[in-house]
XYZ file of C-alpha atoms in Angstrom:
306
model
C -29.342 26.236 -37.413
C -27.898 28.990 -39.239
C -24.423 28.806 -41.243
C -23.935 32.024 -40.099
C -24.706 30.997 -36.222
C -21.734 28.272 -36.426
C -18.843 29.676 -36.700
C -20.435 31.855 -33.489
C -21.035 28.007 -31.386
C -18.129 26.984 -31.737
C -16.128 30.402 -30.708
C -17.961 30.569 -27.715
C -17.262 26.456 -26.913
C -13.369 26.900 -27.167
C -13.946 29.930 -25.434
C -15.686 28.506 -22.425
C -13.166 25.241 -22.894
C -10.061 27.618 -22.502
C -11.933 29.385 -19.202
C -12.096 25.787 -17.551
C -8.276 23.955 -18.585
C -7.370 27.409 -17.088
C -9.338 27.294 -13.770
C -8.131 23.240 -13.636
C -4.410 24.903 -14.823
C -4.597 27.258 -11.653
C -5.117 24.009 -9.088
C -8.907 23.571 -9.449
C -10.660 26.754 -9.948
C -7.790 28.701 -8.052
C -7.592 32.076 -9.221
C -4.261 33.955 -9.617
C -4.739 37.312 -8.400
C -3.893 38.256 -5.009
C -7.184 38.479 -2.246
C -8.698 36.749 0.571
C -9.706 33.577 -0.706
C -6.105 33.084 -2.467
C -4.801 33.968 0.824
C -7.092 31.770 3.185
C -6.480 28.863 1.086
C -2.750 29.414 1.142
C -2.455 29.578 5.275
C -4.471 26.088 4.941
C -2.901 24.406 2.686
C 0.644 25.091 4.411
C -1.482 24.413 8.191
C -2.172 20.702 6.783
C 1.238 20.716 5.476
C 2.844 21.438 7.983
C 0.472 18.771 10.153
C 1.469 15.934 7.955
C 5.599 17.366 7.149
C 6.555 18.307 10.636
C 6.467 14.405 11.915
C 8.684 12.959 8.938
C 11.054 16.810 8.829
C 11.567 15.997 12.721
C 12.339 12.209 12.128
C 14.915 12.760 9.814
C 16.167 15.455 12.256
C 16.240 13.894 15.049
C 17.798 10.846 13.537
C 20.796 12.850 13.226
C 20.810 14.774 15.848
C 23.275 13.680 18.814
C 20.702 16.201 21.532
C 17.684 14.590 20.132
C 14.921 14.896 22.364
C 11.367 12.936 22.576
C 9.500 16.466 24.074
C 10.906 18.953 21.957
C 10.509 19.672 17.698
C 13.586 20.027 15.991
C 13.454 20.560 12.128
C 17.208 20.849 12.393
C 19.751 18.849 14.230
C 21.548 21.264 16.622
C 24.665 18.895 16.875
C 24.656 16.610 13.536
C 26.336 12.693 13.872
C 25.668 9.841 12.714
C 26.239 7.851 15.862
C 22.737 7.194 16.401
C 22.765 4.779 13.660
C 26.049 2.628 15.072
C 23.390 2.668 18.081
C 20.485 1.018 16.382
C 22.909 -1.050 14.876
C 24.469 -2.661 18.175
C 20.846 -3.054 18.237
C 20.921 -5.506 15.628
C 18.909 -3.041 13.580
C 20.218 -4.965 10.177
C 19.344 -8.024 10.997
C 15.907 -6.981 11.838
C 15.289 -4.777 8.261
C 16.517 -8.668 6.703
C 13.619 -9.915 8.785
C 10.823 -7.589 7.536
C 12.180 -7.282 4.334
C 11.967 -11.210 3.685
C 8.444 -11.404 5.261
C 7.417 -8.185 3.477
C 8.715 -9.370 -0.367
C 7.723 -13.243 0.643
C 4.316 -12.737 2.231
C 2.956 -9.889 -0.664
C 4.190 -12.201 -3.673
C 2.289 -14.749 -2.661
C -0.786 -12.573 -1.366
C -0.479 -11.012 -5.260
C -0.439 -14.891 -6.726
C -3.544 -15.442 -4.384
C -5.377 -12.933 -5.208
C -4.883 -13.062 -8.407
C -5.932 -16.592 -8.929
C -9.309 -16.236 -6.773
C -10.084 -12.720 -8.457
C -9.866 -15.016 -12.230
C -12.261 -17.707 -10.455
C -14.605 -15.377 -9.051
C -14.718 -12.854 -11.879
C -14.417 -14.437 -15.083
C -16.186 -17.908 -13.881
C -19.555 -18.977 -13.052
C -20.116 -21.315 -9.955
C -22.352 -21.972 -7.388
C -21.074 -19.928 -4.112
C -19.043 -17.404 -5.690
C -20.954 -14.707 -3.745
C -20.790 -17.220 -0.503
C -16.664 -17.585 -1.128
C -16.686 -13.383 -1.934
C -18.620 -12.706 1.434
C -16.236 -15.060 3.062
C -13.381 -13.071 2.104
C -14.571 -9.520 3.020
C -15.809 -10.946 6.750
C -12.198 -11.210 6.946
C -11.585 -7.929 6.451
C -14.045 -7.144 9.104
C -11.966 -9.015 11.897
C -9.988 -7.586 14.223
C -6.491 -9.401 14.897
C -7.111 -9.177 18.675
C -10.075 -11.907 18.089
C -7.702 -14.038 16.202
C -5.077 -13.467 18.136
C -5.286 -17.069 20.105
C -6.769 -19.040 17.584
C -3.596 -17.718 15.332
C -1.313 -18.404 17.651
C -2.602 -22.016 18.395
C -2.739 -22.951 14.464
C 0.884 -21.990 13.981
C 1.855 -23.948 16.578
C 0.072 -27.174 15.482
C -0.631 -26.652 11.239
C -3.167 -28.908 11.082
C -3.367 -31.366 9.332
C 0.450 -31.244 8.556
C 1.024 -31.271 12.923
C 3.869 -28.792 11.642
C 4.844 -25.843 14.010
C 5.727 -23.029 12.490
C 6.781 -20.499 15.972
C 10.027 -19.099 15.137
C 9.953 -19.133 11.109
C 9.563 -16.702 8.683
C 7.245 -18.691 7.063
C 4.405 -18.628 10.071
C 4.339 -15.257 9.679
C 4.387 -15.107 5.765
C 1.360 -17.909 5.818
C -1.180 -15.608 7.300
C -0.650 -12.363 5.391
C -0.866 -14.433 1.955
C -4.615 -14.395 1.697
C -5.973 -10.471 1.802
C -9.464 -10.087 1.502
C -9.083 -6.239 -0.157
C -6.532 -7.564 -2.291
C -8.965 -10.130 -3.778
C -11.956 -7.572 -3.724
C -9.549 -4.781 -6.041
C -8.560 -7.603 -8.301
C -11.958 -9.329 -8.505
C -13.481 -5.660 -9.242
C -10.956 -5.006 -11.911
C -11.236 -7.752 -14.028
C -15.122 -8.416 -13.899
C -14.483 -4.750 -15.947
C -12.370 -6.477 -18.900
C -14.922 -7.130 -22.036
C -16.225 -10.668 -22.671
C -14.861 -9.796 -26.364
C -11.338 -9.824 -25.873
C -11.561 -13.458 -23.931
C -14.407 -14.781 -26.067
C -11.545 -14.121 -29.286
C -8.737 -15.412 -27.251
C -11.023 -18.894 -26.910
C -11.525 -18.795 -30.454
C -7.420 -18.611 -31.332
C -7.121 -22.163 -29.062
C -5.655 -20.152 -25.816
C -6.317 -22.377 -22.910
C -6.904 -21.267 -19.328
C -2.966 -20.672 -17.955
C -2.397 -18.689 -21.057
C -5.904 -16.828 -20.761
C -4.625 -15.093 -17.637
C -1.051 -14.755 -17.666
C -0.952 -13.329 -21.390
C -4.513 -12.020 -21.888
C -5.751 -10.286 -18.260
C -3.305 -10.046 -16.060
C -1.473 -7.603 -18.716
C -4.770 -5.312 -18.268
C -4.963 -5.643 -14.775
C -1.761 -3.878 -14.504
C -2.825 -0.739 -12.455
C -4.778 -3.093 -9.761
C -1.405 -5.212 -9.085
C -0.106 -1.377 -8.202
C -3.079 -1.011 -5.992
C -1.883 -4.241 -4.286
C 1.138 -4.094 -3.872
C 1.052 -0.906 -2.280
C -1.357 -1.327 0.081
C -0.452 -4.955 0.367
C 3.587 -3.920 1.090
C 1.876 -1.403 3.772
C 0.006 -3.904 5.762
C 2.688 -6.656 5.330
C 5.305 -4.350 7.066
C 3.102 -2.710 9.768
C 2.353 -6.091 11.177
C 2.931 -6.083 14.647
C 0.877 -8.703 16.949
C 1.419 -11.412 14.237
C 5.379 -11.378 14.384
C 4.926 -10.970 17.881
C 2.867 -14.164 18.478
C 4.991 -16.174 16.123
C 8.449 -14.955 17.347
C 10.205 -17.344 19.551
C 12.772 -15.229 21.221
C 14.279 -11.259 20.062
C 16.483 -12.321 16.823
C 12.951 -13.459 15.168
C 11.338 -9.900 15.492
C 10.485 -7.673 12.268
C 11.558 -4.349 12.760
C 8.514 -3.030 14.027
C 8.087 -4.906 17.029
C 11.624 -4.416 17.728
C 11.319 -0.622 17.449
C 8.848 -1.336 20.517
C 11.273 -3.082 22.321
C 14.292 -0.605 21.340
C 11.937 1.976 23.181
C 11.945 0.152 26.772
C 15.626 0.121 26.578
C 17.117 2.773 28.461
C 20.933 2.742 27.029
C 18.996 3.410 23.330
C 18.126 7.419 23.438
C 15.330 9.137 21.473
C 17.689 9.843 18.473
C 18.875 5.765 17.689
C 15.271 5.335 17.378
C 14.228 7.786 15.419
C 17.251 6.516 13.201
C 15.544 2.948 13.304
C 12.349 4.263 12.787
C 13.688 6.592 9.703
C 15.627 3.448 8.332
C 12.037 1.391 8.638
C 10.573 4.386 6.723
C 12.688 3.888 3.115
C 11.109 0.326 2.113
C 8.287 1.871 1.627
C 8.798 5.130 0.282
C 11.053 3.352 -2.101
C 7.517 0.853 -2.767
C 4.875 3.832 -3.457
C 7.832 5.883 -6.078
C 7.994 2.648 -7.721
C 4.567 1.870 -8.062
C 2.643 5.136 -7.698
C 2.083 5.488 -11.424
C 0.239 2.083 -11.084
C -2.020 2.921 -8.315
C -2.820 6.352 -10.312
C -3.832 4.611 -13.300
C -5.999 1.920 -11.053
C -7.174 4.042 -8.741
C -8.700 6.887 -12.283
C -9.943 3.873 -13.979
C -11.936 2.727 -11.493
C -13.246 6.213 -10.807
C -14.039 6.177 -14.100
C -15.763 3.519 -15.243
C -19.700 3.850 -15.812
C-alpha cells in the first residue's frame, strides 16, 4: 500500500466510524428525518409503553382515589384521598409488610451465601460428581411449586433428624428459598470465567481458601451478585404457595398472601387493595434501582464473552 493511500484509508475509517456512532446515537439506527418509518416506530413504542405502563399508572391513581373501581381505567384520581391506606392499615398491612421484608431479607442473604459457596466449589474445584451435583441443582428449577407442595408441607411440619416443626415461623419460609438453582447457575458460570492465573498467583503468596474466596474471587463477581440479588429478591417476594403452607394463622401471612385475602373481604374496596399493591411494589423497585448497575454489568459481561 502506497503512502498516499494511507490518509485516504484513514479518512474512510473515520467517516465510517462517525456514521456508525451517529446511527447508535439515534436509537440504534433510527433516522432523525421525519418519515413513515419514524412515525410507525414512534407509534409502536407509544403502544408498547402504554401496555406496560398503564397498569402501574392505574394502580398509582386508584390507590389515592376514593371512588376507585376495579372495572375502570383511570390515569388520574377523581376524588384524591389517602383513606385507602388507612383502610389497608386497619387490616394489618404493615404487619404483613414486616413479615415479607424479614423473609425476603433473610431468605435472600441465605440464598446468596449458599450460591457463592456452591458456585466456588463447582467452578473452581474439581471433584467427581460435580456435573451430577449441578444437574440436581438445575433439576430443582424444573419442578413447579404445586408438585412439591405436599412433601414440602410434611417436611416443614416435621423436620427430618431434628423432628422440629417450622409451621407458623418465618424460618419455615426462609429455609426452602435458601437454595435456588438459578442463582447457583449464574454464580458458577461467572466464576468459571475468572482467569486461573489470578488464583495461581494468589496461591504463591500463601492465600488460603476462605481468603481466596472473600478477597479475590468474590470482588470480581459483583456483577453476578447484582443479578442474583435482584432475581432472588423478586422470587422470594412473590412467593404465594409457600407462605400459605407454613402459616398457622392469618398473622403469619406475607403481604402477597394478605392481598389475596383482602381481595375477598367485602369491607375492603378496590382502592384499599390498590393501596396495598402499591406498598408491595415499592420494595421491589428499591432493590432494582439499587442493584440495576450491577445487573447490567453482569448481563453485558456475559453477553460479551467469547
